[in-house]
PDB file of C-alpha atoms in Angstrom:
ATOM      1  CA  MET V  20     186.645 125.191 236.195  1.00 62.00           C
ATOM      2  CA  ASN V  21     183.899 127.416 237.462  1.00 68.00           C
ATOM      3  CA  ARG V  22     180.174 126.720 237.323  1.00 69.00           C
ATOM      4  CA  ASN V  23     179.562 128.609 234.043  1.00 70.00           C
ATOM      5  CA  ASP V  24     182.325 126.720 232.262  1.00 72.00           C
ATOM      6  CA  ARG V  25     180.866 123.414 233.419  1.00 73.00           C
ATOM      7  CA  ARG V  26     177.434 124.404 232.103  1.00 75.00           C
ATOM      8  CA  VAL V  27     178.877 125.343 228.702  1.00 73.00           C
ATOM      9  CA  LEU V  28     180.744 122.037 228.533  1.00 77.00           C
ATOM     10  CA  ILE V  29     177.650 120.008 229.430  1.00 81.00           C
ATOM     11  CA  VAL V  30     175.499 121.835 226.838  1.00 77.00           C
ATOM     12  CA  THR V  31     178.187 121.306 224.189  1.00 84.00           C
ATOM     13  CA  ILE V  32     178.397 117.573 224.939  1.00 84.00           C
ATOM     14  CA  ILE V  33     174.612 117.143 224.895  1.00 85.00           C
ATOM     15  CA  THR V  34     174.335 119.086 221.629  1.00 84.00           C
ATOM     16  CA  GLY V  35     177.051 116.953 220.045  1.00 81.00           C
ATOM     17  CA  VAL V  36     175.353 113.733 221.155  1.00 81.00           C
ATOM     18  CA  LEU V  37     172.007 114.898 219.749  1.00 80.00           C
ATOM     19  CA  ILE V  38     173.610 115.829 216.420  1.00 82.00           C
ATOM     20  CA  LEU V  39     175.325 112.439 216.138  1.00 80.00           C
ATOM     21  CA  LEU V  40     172.118 110.634 217.098  1.00 77.00           C
ATOM     22  CA  GLY V  41     170.139 112.607 214.500  1.00 76.00           C
ATOM     23  CA  ILE V  42     172.654 111.796 211.775  1.00 78.00           C
ATOM     24  CA  PHE V  43     172.526 108.108 212.699  1.00 73.00           C
ATOM     25  CA  LEU V  44     168.721 107.926 212.708  1.00 72.00           C
ATOM     26  CA  LEU V  45     168.082 110.020 209.609  1.00 66.00           C
ATOM     27  CA  GLY V  46     171.039 108.959 207.544  1.00 59.00           C
ATOM     28  CA  GLU V  47     169.149 106.052 205.933  1.00 51.00           C
ATOM     29  CA  ASP V  48     166.555 108.446 204.483  1.00 51.00           C
ATOM     30  CA  ILE V  49     169.077 110.760 202.839  1.00 46.00           C
ATOM     31  CA  SER V  50     169.363 110.102 199.113  1.00 46.00           C
ATOM     32  CA  GLY V  51     172.699 110.318 197.458  1.00 45.00           C
ATOM     33  CA  PRO V  52     173.464 112.595 194.500  1.00 44.00           C
ATOM     34  CA  GLY V  53     171.381 111.729 191.443  1.00 44.00           C
ATOM     35  CA  GLU V  54     169.254 109.231 193.365  1.00 44.00           C
ATOM     36  CA  SER V  55     165.480 109.713 193.033  1.00 45.00           C
ATOM     37  CA  SER V  56     163.172 109.445 196.000  1.00 44.00           C
ATOM     38  CA  ASN V  57     161.400 106.492 194.362  1.00 46.00           C
ATOM     39  CA  SER V  58     164.594 104.423 194.560  1.00 44.00           C
ATOM     40  CA  ARG V  59     164.921 104.506 198.348  1.00 44.00           C
ATOM     41  CA  THR V  60     164.826 101.129 199.994  1.00 43.00           C
ATOM     42  CA  PRO V  61     162.151 100.798 202.710  1.00 43.00           C
ATOM     43  CA  ARG V  62     163.555 100.019 206.138  1.00 42.00           C
ATOM     44  CA  ASN V  63     161.228  97.133 206.827  1.00 43.00           C
ATOM     45  CA  SER V  64     160.967  95.121 203.623  1.00 42.00           C
ATOM     46  CA  ARG V  65     158.959  92.396 205.359  1.00 40.00           C
ATOM     47  CA  TYR V  66     155.858  94.558 205.168  1.00 38.00           C
ATOM     48  CA  THR V  67     156.381  96.719 202.112  1.00 41.00           C
ATOM     49  CA  ARG V  68     157.023  93.623 200.025  1.00 42.00           C
ATOM     50  CA  HIS V  69     153.396  92.599 200.569  1.00 42.00           C
ATOM     51  CA  SER V  70     151.993  96.138 200.538  1.00 42.00           C
ATOM     52  CA  ARG V  71     148.807  96.777 198.570  1.00 47.00           C
ATOM     53  CA  ASN V  72     149.776 100.428 198.040  1.00 48.00           C
ATOM     54  CA  PRO V  73     148.921 101.241 194.381  1.00 46.00           C
ATOM     55  CA  GLU V  74     152.256 103.061 194.066  1.00 45.00           C
ATOM     56  CA  MET V  75     154.076  99.781 194.716  1.00 46.00           C
ATOM     57  CA  SER V  76     152.106  97.782 192.100  1.00 47.00           C
ATOM     58  CA  TYR V  77     152.375  97.624 188.346  1.00 48.00           C
ATOM     59  CA  ALA V  78     149.950  96.722 185.573  1.00 51.00           C
ATOM     60  CA  VAL V  79     150.474  93.561 183.550  1.00 48.00           C
ATOM     61  CA  PRO V  80     149.294  94.008 179.954  1.00 56.00           C
ATOM     62  CA  VAL V  81     146.506  91.585 179.037  1.00 60.00           C
ATOM     63  CA  ARG V  82     147.107  89.764 175.755  1.00 70.00           C
ATOM     64  CA  GLN V  83     143.993  89.224 173.665  1.00 84.00           C
ATOM     65  CA  PRO V  84     143.616  85.552 172.613  1.00 85.00           C
ATOM     66  CA  GLU V  85     144.102  84.822 168.923  1.00 88.00           C
ATOM     67  CA  THR V  86     142.560  82.063 166.795  1.00 85.00           C
ATOM     68  CA  PHE V  87     144.403  80.170 164.080  1.00 88.00           C
ATOM     69  CA  TYR V  88     144.758  76.559 162.971  1.00 90.00           C
ATOM     70  CA  PHE V  89     147.027  74.483 165.209  1.00 91.00           C
ATOM     71  CA  ASP V  90     147.944  70.896 166.022  1.00 91.00           C
ATOM     72  CA  PRO V  91     148.161  70.333 169.808  1.00 91.00           C
ATOM     73  CA  ASN V  92     150.729  67.595 169.141  1.00 89.00           C
ATOM     74  CA  THR V  93     153.231  69.970 167.532  1.00 89.00           C
ATOM     75  CA  ALA V  94     152.291  73.538 168.528  1.00 89.00           C
ATOM     76  CA  ASP V  95     155.099  75.305 170.393  1.00 91.00           C
ATOM     77  CA  SER V  96     154.720  77.358 173.559  1.00 88.00           C
ATOM     78  CA  THR V  97     154.540  80.678 171.697  1.00 89.00           C
ATOM     79  CA  GLN V  98     151.619  79.495 169.581  1.00 90.00           C
ATOM     80  CA  LEU V  99     149.797  78.003 172.562  1.00 92.00           C
ATOM     81  CA  LEU V 100     150.150  81.222 174.552  1.00 92.00           C
ATOM     82  CA  ARG V 101     148.879  83.268 171.592  1.00 91.00           C
ATOM     83  CA  LEU V 102     145.779  81.057 171.582  1.00 91.00           C
ATOM     84  CA  GLY V 103     144.981  82.320 175.077  1.00 91.00           C
ATOM     85  CA  LEU V 104     146.202  79.347 177.120  1.00 91.00           C
ATOM     86  CA  GLN V 105     147.849  79.972 180.484  1.00 90.00           C
ATOM     87  CA  SER V 106     151.550  79.240 180.926  1.00 90.00           C
ATOM     88  CA  TRP V 107     150.810  76.388 183.355  1.00 91.00           C
ATOM     89  CA  GLN V 108     148.436  74.840 180.814  1.00 91.00           C
ATOM     90  CA  VAL V 109     151.193  75.005 178.198  1.00 92.00           C
ATOM     91  CA  ARG V 110     153.539  73.241 180.629  1.00 90.00           C
ATOM     92  CA  ASN V 111     150.928  70.511 181.139  1.00 90.00           C
ATOM     93  CA  ILE V 112     150.695  70.004 177.363  1.00 91.00           C
ATOM     94  CA  TYR V 113     154.472  69.685 177.136  1.00 90.00           C
ATOM     95  CA  LYS V 114     154.555  67.206 180.030  1.00 87.00           C
ATOM     96  CA  TYR V 115     151.764  65.161 178.433  1.00 87.00           C
ATOM     97  CA  ARG V 116     153.621  65.002 175.127  1.00 84.00           C
ATOM     98  CA  ALA V 117     156.923  64.202 176.878  1.00 84.00           C
ATOM     99  CA  ARG V 118     155.295  61.160 178.507  1.00 82.00           C
ATOM    100  CA  GLY V 119     154.249  59.901 175.081  1.00 80.00           C
ATOM    101  CA  GLY V 120     150.730  61.315 175.160  1.00 84.00           C
ATOM    102  CA  VAL V 121     149.094  61.999 171.793  1.00 86.00           C
ATOM    103  CA  TYR V 122     146.015  64.024 170.862  1.00 89.00           C
ATOM    104  CA  ARG V 123     144.340  61.735 168.319  1.00 83.00           C
ATOM    105  CA  LYS V 124     141.083  63.666 167.970  1.00 84.00           C
ATOM    106  CA  LYS V 125     139.786  67.104 168.823  1.00 86.00           C
ATOM    107  CA  GLU V 126     137.903  65.866 171.872  1.00 86.00           C
ATOM    108  CA  ASP V 127     141.195  64.741 173.454  1.00 87.00           C
ATOM    109  CA  PHE V 128     142.230  68.389 173.769  1.00 90.00           C
ATOM    110  CA  ALA V 129     139.117  69.078 175.872  1.00 88.00           C
ATOM    111  CA  ARG V 130     140.720  66.986 178.647  1.00 86.00           C
ATOM    112  CA  LEU V 131     143.404  69.646 179.178  1.00 89.00           C
ATOM    113  CA  TYR V 132     143.284  70.535 182.875  1.00 85.00           C
ATOM    114  CA  GLY V 133     141.753  73.954 183.482  1.00 85.00           C
ATOM    115  CA  LEU V 134     140.395  74.398 179.944  1.00 88.00           C
ATOM    116  CA  THR V 135     136.919  75.931 180.158  1.00 89.00           C
ATOM    117  CA  VAL V 136     133.977  74.975 177.967  1.00 87.00           C
ATOM    118  CA  LYS V 137     133.991  78.493 176.517  1.00 87.00           C
ATOM    119  CA  ASP V 138     137.677  78.258 175.529  1.00 87.00           C
ATOM    120  CA  TYR V 139     137.247  74.786 174.041  1.00 89.00           C
ATOM    121  CA  ARG V 140     134.295  75.941 171.936  1.00 87.00           C
ATOM    122  CA  ARG V 141     136.408  78.866 170.726  1.00 89.00           C
ATOM    123  CA  LEU V 142     139.424  76.702 169.825  1.00 90.00           C
ATOM    124  CA  GLU V 143     137.720  73.506 168.620  1.00 89.00           C
ATOM    125  CA  PRO V 144     137.071  74.693 165.023  1.00 89.00           C
ATOM    126  CA  TYR V 145     140.782  75.488 164.636  1.00 90.00           C
ATOM    127  CA  ILE V 146     142.232  72.186 165.888  1.00 90.00           C
ATOM    128  CA  ARG V 147     143.891  70.226 163.089  1.00 88.00           C
ATOM    129  CA  ILE V 148     145.331  66.805 163.985  1.00 85.00           C
ATOM    130  CA  SER V 149     148.053  65.683 161.569  1.00 81.00           C
ATOM    131  CA  GLU V 150     147.518  62.299 159.913  1.00 75.00           C
ATOM    132  CA  ASP V 151     150.758  61.158 161.566  1.00 74.00           C
ATOM    133  CA  TYR V 152     148.921  61.091 164.893  1.00 71.00           C
ATOM    134  CA  LEU V 153     145.704  59.414 163.740  1.00 67.00           C
ATOM    135  CA  PRO V 154     145.122  55.705 164.507  1.00 63.00           C
ATOM    136  CA  ALA V 155     146.953  53.479 162.018  1.00 59.00           C
ATOM    137  CA  VAL V 156     143.640  51.869 161.073  1.00 53.00           C
ATOM    138  CA  THR V 157     142.757  55.030 159.150  1.00 53.00           C
ATOM    139  CA  LEU V 158     145.722  54.415 156.851  1.00 53.00           C
ATOM    140  CA  VAL V 159     144.546  50.858 156.231  1.00 51.00           C
ATOM    141  CA  ARG V 160     141.108  52.164 155.354  1.00 53.00           C
ATOM    142  CA  LYS V 161     142.518  54.661 152.873  1.00 51.00           C
ATOM    143  CA  ARG V 162     144.561  51.956 151.131  1.00 54.00           C
ATOM    144  CA  GLY V 163     141.595  49.624 150.924  1.00 54.00           C
ATOM    145  CA  GLY V 164     143.322  47.093 153.154  1.00 50.00           C
ATOM    146  CA  GLU V 165     140.339  46.335 155.351  1.00 46.00           C
ATOM    147  CA  ASN V 166     138.537  43.047 154.734  1.00 49.00           C
ATOM    148  CA  LYS V 167     135.199  41.867 156.007  1.00 46.00           C
ATOM    149  CA  ASP V 168     136.728  39.844 158.821  1.00 46.00           C
ATOM    150  CA  ASP V 169     138.528  42.923 160.113  1.00 43.00           C
ATOM    151  CA  ARG V 170     135.201  44.609 160.733  1.00 43.00           C
ATOM    152  CA  ASN V 171     134.585  42.235 163.607  1.00 42.00           C
ATOM    153  CA  TYR V 172     137.392  43.925 165.531  1.00 39.00           C
ATOM    154  CA  SER V 173     136.298  46.794 167.730  1.00 40.00           C
ATOM    155  CA  VAL V 174     138.938  49.145 166.349  1.00 39.00           C
ATOM    156  CA  TYR V 175     137.386  48.904 162.879  1.00 39.00           C
ATOM    157  CA  SER V 176     133.810  49.037 164.088  1.00 45.00           C
ATOM    158  CA  ASN V 177     134.567  52.107 166.191  1.00 46.00           C
ATOM    159  CA  TYR V 178     136.183  53.795 163.232  1.00 42.00           C
ATOM    160  CA  SER V 179     133.188  53.014 161.027  1.00 46.00           C
ATOM    161  CA  GLU V 180     130.814  54.439 163.616  1.00 48.00           C
ATOM    162  CA  ASN V 181     132.909  57.570 163.937  1.00 50.00           C
ATOM    163  CA  LYS V 182     133.041  57.885 160.167  1.00 46.00           C
ATOM    164  CA  LYS V 183     129.252  57.776 159.908  1.00 47.00           C
ATOM    165  CA  ARG V 184     128.850  60.169 162.780  1.00 48.00           C
ATOM    166  CA  ASP V 185     131.361  62.645 161.412  1.00 45.00           C
ATOM    167  CA  SER V 186     131.533  62.181 157.660  1.00 42.00           C
ATOM    168  CA  VAL V 187     133.640  65.289 157.090  1.00 45.00           C
ATOM    169  CA  ARG V 188     136.615  65.217 159.464  1.00 54.00           C
ATOM    170  CA  TYR V 189     138.331  68.285 158.035  1.00 58.00           C
ATOM    171  CA  PRO V 190     135.719  70.333 156.133  1.00 67.00           C
ATOM    172  CA  VAL V 191     136.837  72.952 153.644  1.00 80.00           C
ATOM    173  CA  LYS V 192     135.847  76.329 155.068  1.00 86.00           C
ATOM    174  CA  LEU V 193     133.771  78.872 153.172  1.00 87.00           C
ATOM    175  CA  ARG V 194     135.497  81.877 151.675  1.00 89.00           C
ATOM    176  CA  GLU V 195     134.489  85.517 152.061  1.00 87.00           C
ATOM    177  CA  GLY V 196     131.301  86.198 150.122  1.00 89.00           C
ATOM    178  CA  GLU V 197     130.067  82.587 150.217  1.00 90.00           C
ATOM    179  CA  HIS V 198     126.878  81.785 152.141  1.00 91.00           C
ATOM    180  CA  LEU V 199     124.761  78.958 153.499  1.00 92.00           C
ATOM    181  CA  VAL V 200     120.973  78.923 153.762  1.00 93.00           C
ATOM    182  CA  LEU V 201     120.502  78.771 157.514  1.00 94.00           C
ATOM    183  CA  ASN V 202     117.278  76.752 157.629  1.00 93.00           C
ATOM    184  CA  THR V 203     118.379  73.985 155.249  1.00 92.00           C
ATOM    185  CA  ALA V 204     122.071  73.434 156.114  1.00 92.00           C
ATOM    186  CA  ASP V 205     122.899  70.218 157.984  1.00 93.00           C
ATOM    187  CA  THR V 206     125.770  69.794 160.459  1.00 92.00           C
ATOM    188  CA  SER V 207     128.255  68.775 157.746  1.00 91.00           C
ATOM    189  CA  LEU V 208     127.594  71.960 155.790  1.00 92.00           C
ATOM    190  CA  LEU V 209     127.520  74.116 158.911  1.00 94.00           C
ATOM    191  CA  ARG V 210     131.022  72.975 159.831  1.00 91.00           C
ATOM    192  CA  GLN V 211     132.277  74.592 156.631  1.00 91.00           C
ATOM    193  CA  VAL V 212     131.555  78.006 158.145  1.00 92.00           C
ATOM    194  CA  PRO V 213     134.676  79.633 159.662  1.00 90.00           C
ATOM    195  CA  GLY V 214     134.409  79.546 163.448  1.00 89.00           C
ATOM    196  CA  ILE V 215     131.832  76.738 163.484  1.00 91.00           C
ATOM    197  CA  GLY V 216     132.847  73.301 164.739  1.00 89.00           C
ATOM    198  CA  SER V 217     130.879  70.224 165.735  1.00 89.00           C
ATOM    199  CA  TYR V 218     129.423  71.813 168.871  1.00 91.00           C
ATOM    200  CA  TYR V 219     127.993  74.946 167.265  1.00 93.00           C
ATOM    201  CA  ALA V 220     126.837  73.015 164.189  1.00 93.00           C
ATOM    202  CA  LYS V 221     124.708  70.808 166.448  1.00 94.00           C
ATOM    203  CA  GLU V 222     123.503  73.812 168.460  1.00 94.00           C
ATOM    204  CA  ILE V 223     122.387  75.655 165.311  1.00 96.00           C
ATOM    205  CA  VAL V 224     120.327  72.665 164.171  1.00 95.00           C
ATOM    206  CA  ARG V 225     118.941  72.010 167.665  1.00 95.00           C
ATOM    207  CA  TYR V 226     117.880  75.617 168.272  1.00 96.00           C
ATOM    208  CA  GLY V 227     116.369  75.908 164.794  1.00 95.00           C
ATOM    209  CA  LYS V 228     114.143  72.905 165.499  1.00 95.00           C
ATOM    210  CA  TRP V 229     113.189  74.327 168.883  1.00 95.00           C
ATOM    211  CA  LEU V 230     112.179  77.636 167.306  1.00 95.00           C
ATOM    212  CA  GLY V 231     110.347  76.009 164.433  1.00 95.00           C
ATOM    213  CA  GLY V 232     112.721  77.600 161.926  1.00 95.00           C
ATOM    214  CA  TYR V 233     114.848  80.743 161.798  1.00 96.00           C
ATOM    215  CA  VAL V 234     113.364  83.988 160.496  1.00 96.00           C
ATOM    216  CA  SER V 235     116.493  86.098 161.078  1.00 95.00           C
ATOM    217  CA  VAL V 236     120.232  85.399 161.156  1.00 95.00           C
ATOM    218  CA  ASP V 237     120.392  87.507 164.340  1.00 95.00           C
ATOM    219  CA  GLN V 238     118.586  84.707 166.184  1.00 96.00           C
ATOM    220  CA  LEU V 239     121.943  82.908 166.254  1.00 96.00           C
ATOM    221  CA  ASP V 240     122.952  85.393 168.975  1.00 94.00           C
ATOM    222  CA  GLU V 241     120.497  83.577 171.255  1.00 94.00           C
ATOM    223  CA  ILE V 242     122.863  80.562 171.280  1.00 93.00           C
ATOM    224  CA  ASP V 243     125.286  80.868 174.212  1.00 89.00           C
ATOM    225  CA  HIS V 244     128.646  82.403 173.216  1.00 88.00           C
ATOM    226  CA  PHE V 245     127.907  82.088 169.500  1.00 92.00           C
ATOM    227  CA  PRO V 246     130.824  83.506 167.430  1.00 90.00           C
ATOM    228  CA  LYS V 247     129.422  86.709 165.930  1.00 91.00           C
ATOM    229  CA  GLU V 248     131.991  86.737 163.140  1.00 91.00           C
ATOM    230  CA  SER V 249     130.354  83.600 161.699  1.00 93.00           C
ATOM    231  CA  LYS V 250     126.925  85.203 161.146  1.00 94.00           C
ATOM    232  CA  LYS V 251     127.952  86.872 157.884  1.00 94.00           C
ATOM    233  CA  TYR V 252     128.120  83.460 156.172  1.00 94.00           C
ATOM    234  CA  PHE V 253     124.377  82.768 156.640  1.00 95.00           C
ATOM    235  CA  VAL V 254     121.304  83.910 154.740  1.00 94.00           C
ATOM    236  CA  ILE V 255     117.562  83.362 155.226  1.00 93.00           C
ATOM    237  CA  THR V 256     115.502  82.558 152.132  1.00 88.00           C
ATOM    238  CA  HIS V 257     111.757  81.912 152.085  1.00 86.00           C
ATOM    239  CA  ALA V 258     111.378  81.651 155.854  1.00 87.00           C
ATOM    240  CA  ASN V 259     108.366  79.506 156.676  1.00 91.00           C
ATOM    241  CA  PRO V 260     108.469  78.882 160.431  1.00 94.00           C
ATOM    242  CA  ARG V 261     106.261  76.367 162.211  1.00 94.00           C
ATOM    243  CA  LYS V 262     103.199  78.166 163.601  1.00 94.00           C
ATOM    244  CA  LEU V 263     101.679  78.016 167.075  1.00 94.00           C
ATOM    245  CA  ASN V 264      97.901  78.286 167.238  1.00 95.00           C
ATOM    246  CA  VAL V 265      97.514  80.475 170.307  1.00 94.00           C
ATOM    247  CA  ASN V 266      93.764  79.770 170.442  1.00 94.00           C
ATOM    248  CA  LYS V 267      94.061  75.993 170.659  1.00 94.00           C
ATOM    249  CA  LEU V 268      97.292  75.003 172.383  1.00 95.00           C
ATOM    250  CA  SER V 269      97.484  74.287 176.116  1.00 94.00           C
ATOM    251  CA  ILE V 270      99.831  75.938 178.589  1.00 94.00           C
ATOM    252  CA  GLN V 271     102.277  73.030 178.373  1.00 94.00           C
ATOM    253  CA  GLN V 272     102.266  73.081 174.574  1.00 95.00           C
ATOM    254  CA  LEU V 273     102.748  76.841 174.378  1.00 95.00           C
ATOM    255  CA  ARG V 274     105.625  76.959 176.842  1.00 93.00           C
ATOM    256  CA  ARG V 275     107.654  74.484 174.763  1.00 94.00           C
ATOM    257  CA  HIS V 276     108.549  77.346 172.447  1.00 96.00           C
ATOM    258  CA  PRO V 277     111.695  79.237 173.529  1.00 95.00           C
ATOM    259  CA  TYR V 278     109.898  82.585 173.231  1.00 95.00           C
ATOM    260  CA  ILE V 279     107.072  81.690 175.637  1.00 94.00           C
ATOM    261  CA  ASN V 280     107.593  81.061 179.345  1.00 94.00           C
ATOM    262  CA  PHE V 281     105.093  79.592 181.791  1.00 94.00           C
ATOM    263  CA  TYR V 282     103.603  82.931 182.864  1.00 94.00           C
ATOM    264  CA  GLN V 283     103.165  84.077 179.273  1.00 94.00           C
ATOM    265  CA  ALA V 284     101.520  80.782 178.315  1.00 94.00           C
ATOM    266  CA  LYS V 285      99.170  81.185 181.280  1.00 94.00           C
ATOM    267  CA  ALA V 286      98.384  84.779 180.251  1.00 94.00           C
ATOM    268  CA  ILE V 287      97.386  83.522 176.783  1.00 95.00           C
ATOM    269  CA  THR V 288      95.064  80.829 178.127  1.00 94.00           C
ATOM    270  CA  ASP V 289      93.607  83.231 180.719  1.00 93.00           C
ATOM    271  CA  TYR V 290      92.808  85.750 177.980  1.00 92.00           C
ATOM    272  CA  ARG V 291      91.051  83.051 175.943  1.00 93.00           C
ATOM    273  CA  ARG V 292      89.012  82.016 178.986  1.00 92.00           C
ATOM    274  CA  LEU V 293      87.972  85.579 179.851  1.00 92.00           C
ATOM    275  CA  HIS V 294      87.673  87.252 176.444  1.00 91.00           C
ATOM    276  CA  GLY V 295      87.430  84.524 173.831  1.00 92.00           C
ATOM    277  CA  ASP V 296      89.772  83.865 170.931  1.00 93.00           C
ATOM    278  CA  ILE V 297      92.830  86.010 170.409  1.00 92.00           C
ATOM    279  CA  LYS V 298      92.532  87.986 167.160  1.00 92.00           C
ATOM    280  CA  SER V 299      95.995  89.546 167.244  1.00 91.00           C
ATOM    281  CA  LEU V 300      99.003  89.677 169.536  1.00 90.00           C
ATOM    282  CA  ASN V 301      97.997  93.269 170.164  1.00 89.00           C
ATOM    283  CA  ASP V 302      95.392  91.759 172.484  1.00 90.00           C
ATOM    284  CA  LEU V 303      98.263  90.812 174.806  1.00 90.00           C
ATOM    285  CA  ARG V 304      99.938  94.218 174.926  1.00 86.00           C
ATOM    286  CA  PHE V 305      98.119  95.104 178.144  1.00 85.00           C
ATOM    287  CA  SER V 306      99.418  91.990 179.896  1.00 89.00           C
ATOM    288  CA  SER V 307     102.289  92.647 182.288  1.00 90.00           C
ATOM    289  CA  ASP V 308     103.847  89.346 181.192  1.00 91.00           C
ATOM    290  CA  PHE V 309     104.569  90.570 177.647  1.00 92.00           C
ATOM    291  CA  THR V 310     106.913  93.349 176.601  1.00 92.00           C
ATOM    292  CA  GLU V 311     106.922  94.995 173.175  1.00 92.00           C
ATOM    293  CA  ALA V 312     110.045  92.996 172.304  1.00 92.00           C
ATOM    294  CA  ASP V 313     108.349  89.734 173.343  1.00 92.00           C
ATOM    295  CA  ILE V 314     105.401  90.411 171.055  1.00 92.00           C
ATOM    296  CA  ARG V 315     107.549  91.475 168.083  1.00 93.00           C
ATOM    297  CA  ARG V 316     109.650  88.317 168.076  1.00 93.00           C
ATOM    298  CA  LEU V 317     106.564  86.090 168.505  1.00 95.00           C
ATOM    299  CA  ILE V 318     104.655  87.508 165.523  1.00 94.00           C
ATOM    300  CA  PRO V 319     106.249  85.215 162.856  1.00 95.00           C
ATOM    301  CA  TYR V 320     105.516  82.116 164.949  1.00 95.00           C
ATOM    302  CA  VAL V 321     101.809  82.432 165.794  1.00 94.00           C
ATOM    303  CA  GLU V 322      98.523  81.853 164.035  1.00 93.00           C
ATOM    304  CA  TYR V 323      94.922  82.334 165.175  1.00 90.00           C
TER     305      TYR V 323
END
């Protein structure tokens, strides 16, 4: 074999080796017939499995929480999930019930691990505990079986205290078109409003006293997380709020009102000291501590 033949043979062998090597290295990236490029398996799954590449992720639809009447002692997992609870919270409820745990009153449900104050306030008006799970003493009370001696026992005394504190355990809710007068309704009446439970009933009364009386139903929005769908059941009639005499009250007295902060109270007293009595809230419009909105909402609550 002469030199030229040897060269041809060597080139042929090298070319064949390169072709085989290329097929071996690139063969994994060649898709078969009918196979899309998106279905290829990455060579190193250790890294792509944890990749943050948006193309490798997928969106999980977010279910909007629903509200409906439920008994935490009997509600199934589907109902609990519809209420907005997490799957692990539902499992905890099932475990609690499996161990013999019973929700005897609404407040017991607030102990659910991971339940936020906001979620409890949203769900509390819709919790309905079946009589089967109430303390047996309530049945004795209904049948008139309690005697005077029984009242010495703590179980009866506790029930009596709870009864006085919460005279309407399951209030009948208002229907569409029915209304309550906001400034005169007590907590028992307020709990008849759909979406209003014990917490919001107390907050409505508390904030009304702090204001000195409501002059608009929209003031309910100033209560944290107040359910807006409940506002349509309220009306204001003959609003007569408690007045603040801005020419006589001290800084400490003025700032007790929710619409006046310390700096605004100081601006009022400073104006009186420098210019005399305030004739109108327009006198405060040039103060940097008062906005137009501040003055408008204060007008019903001041006198001179």
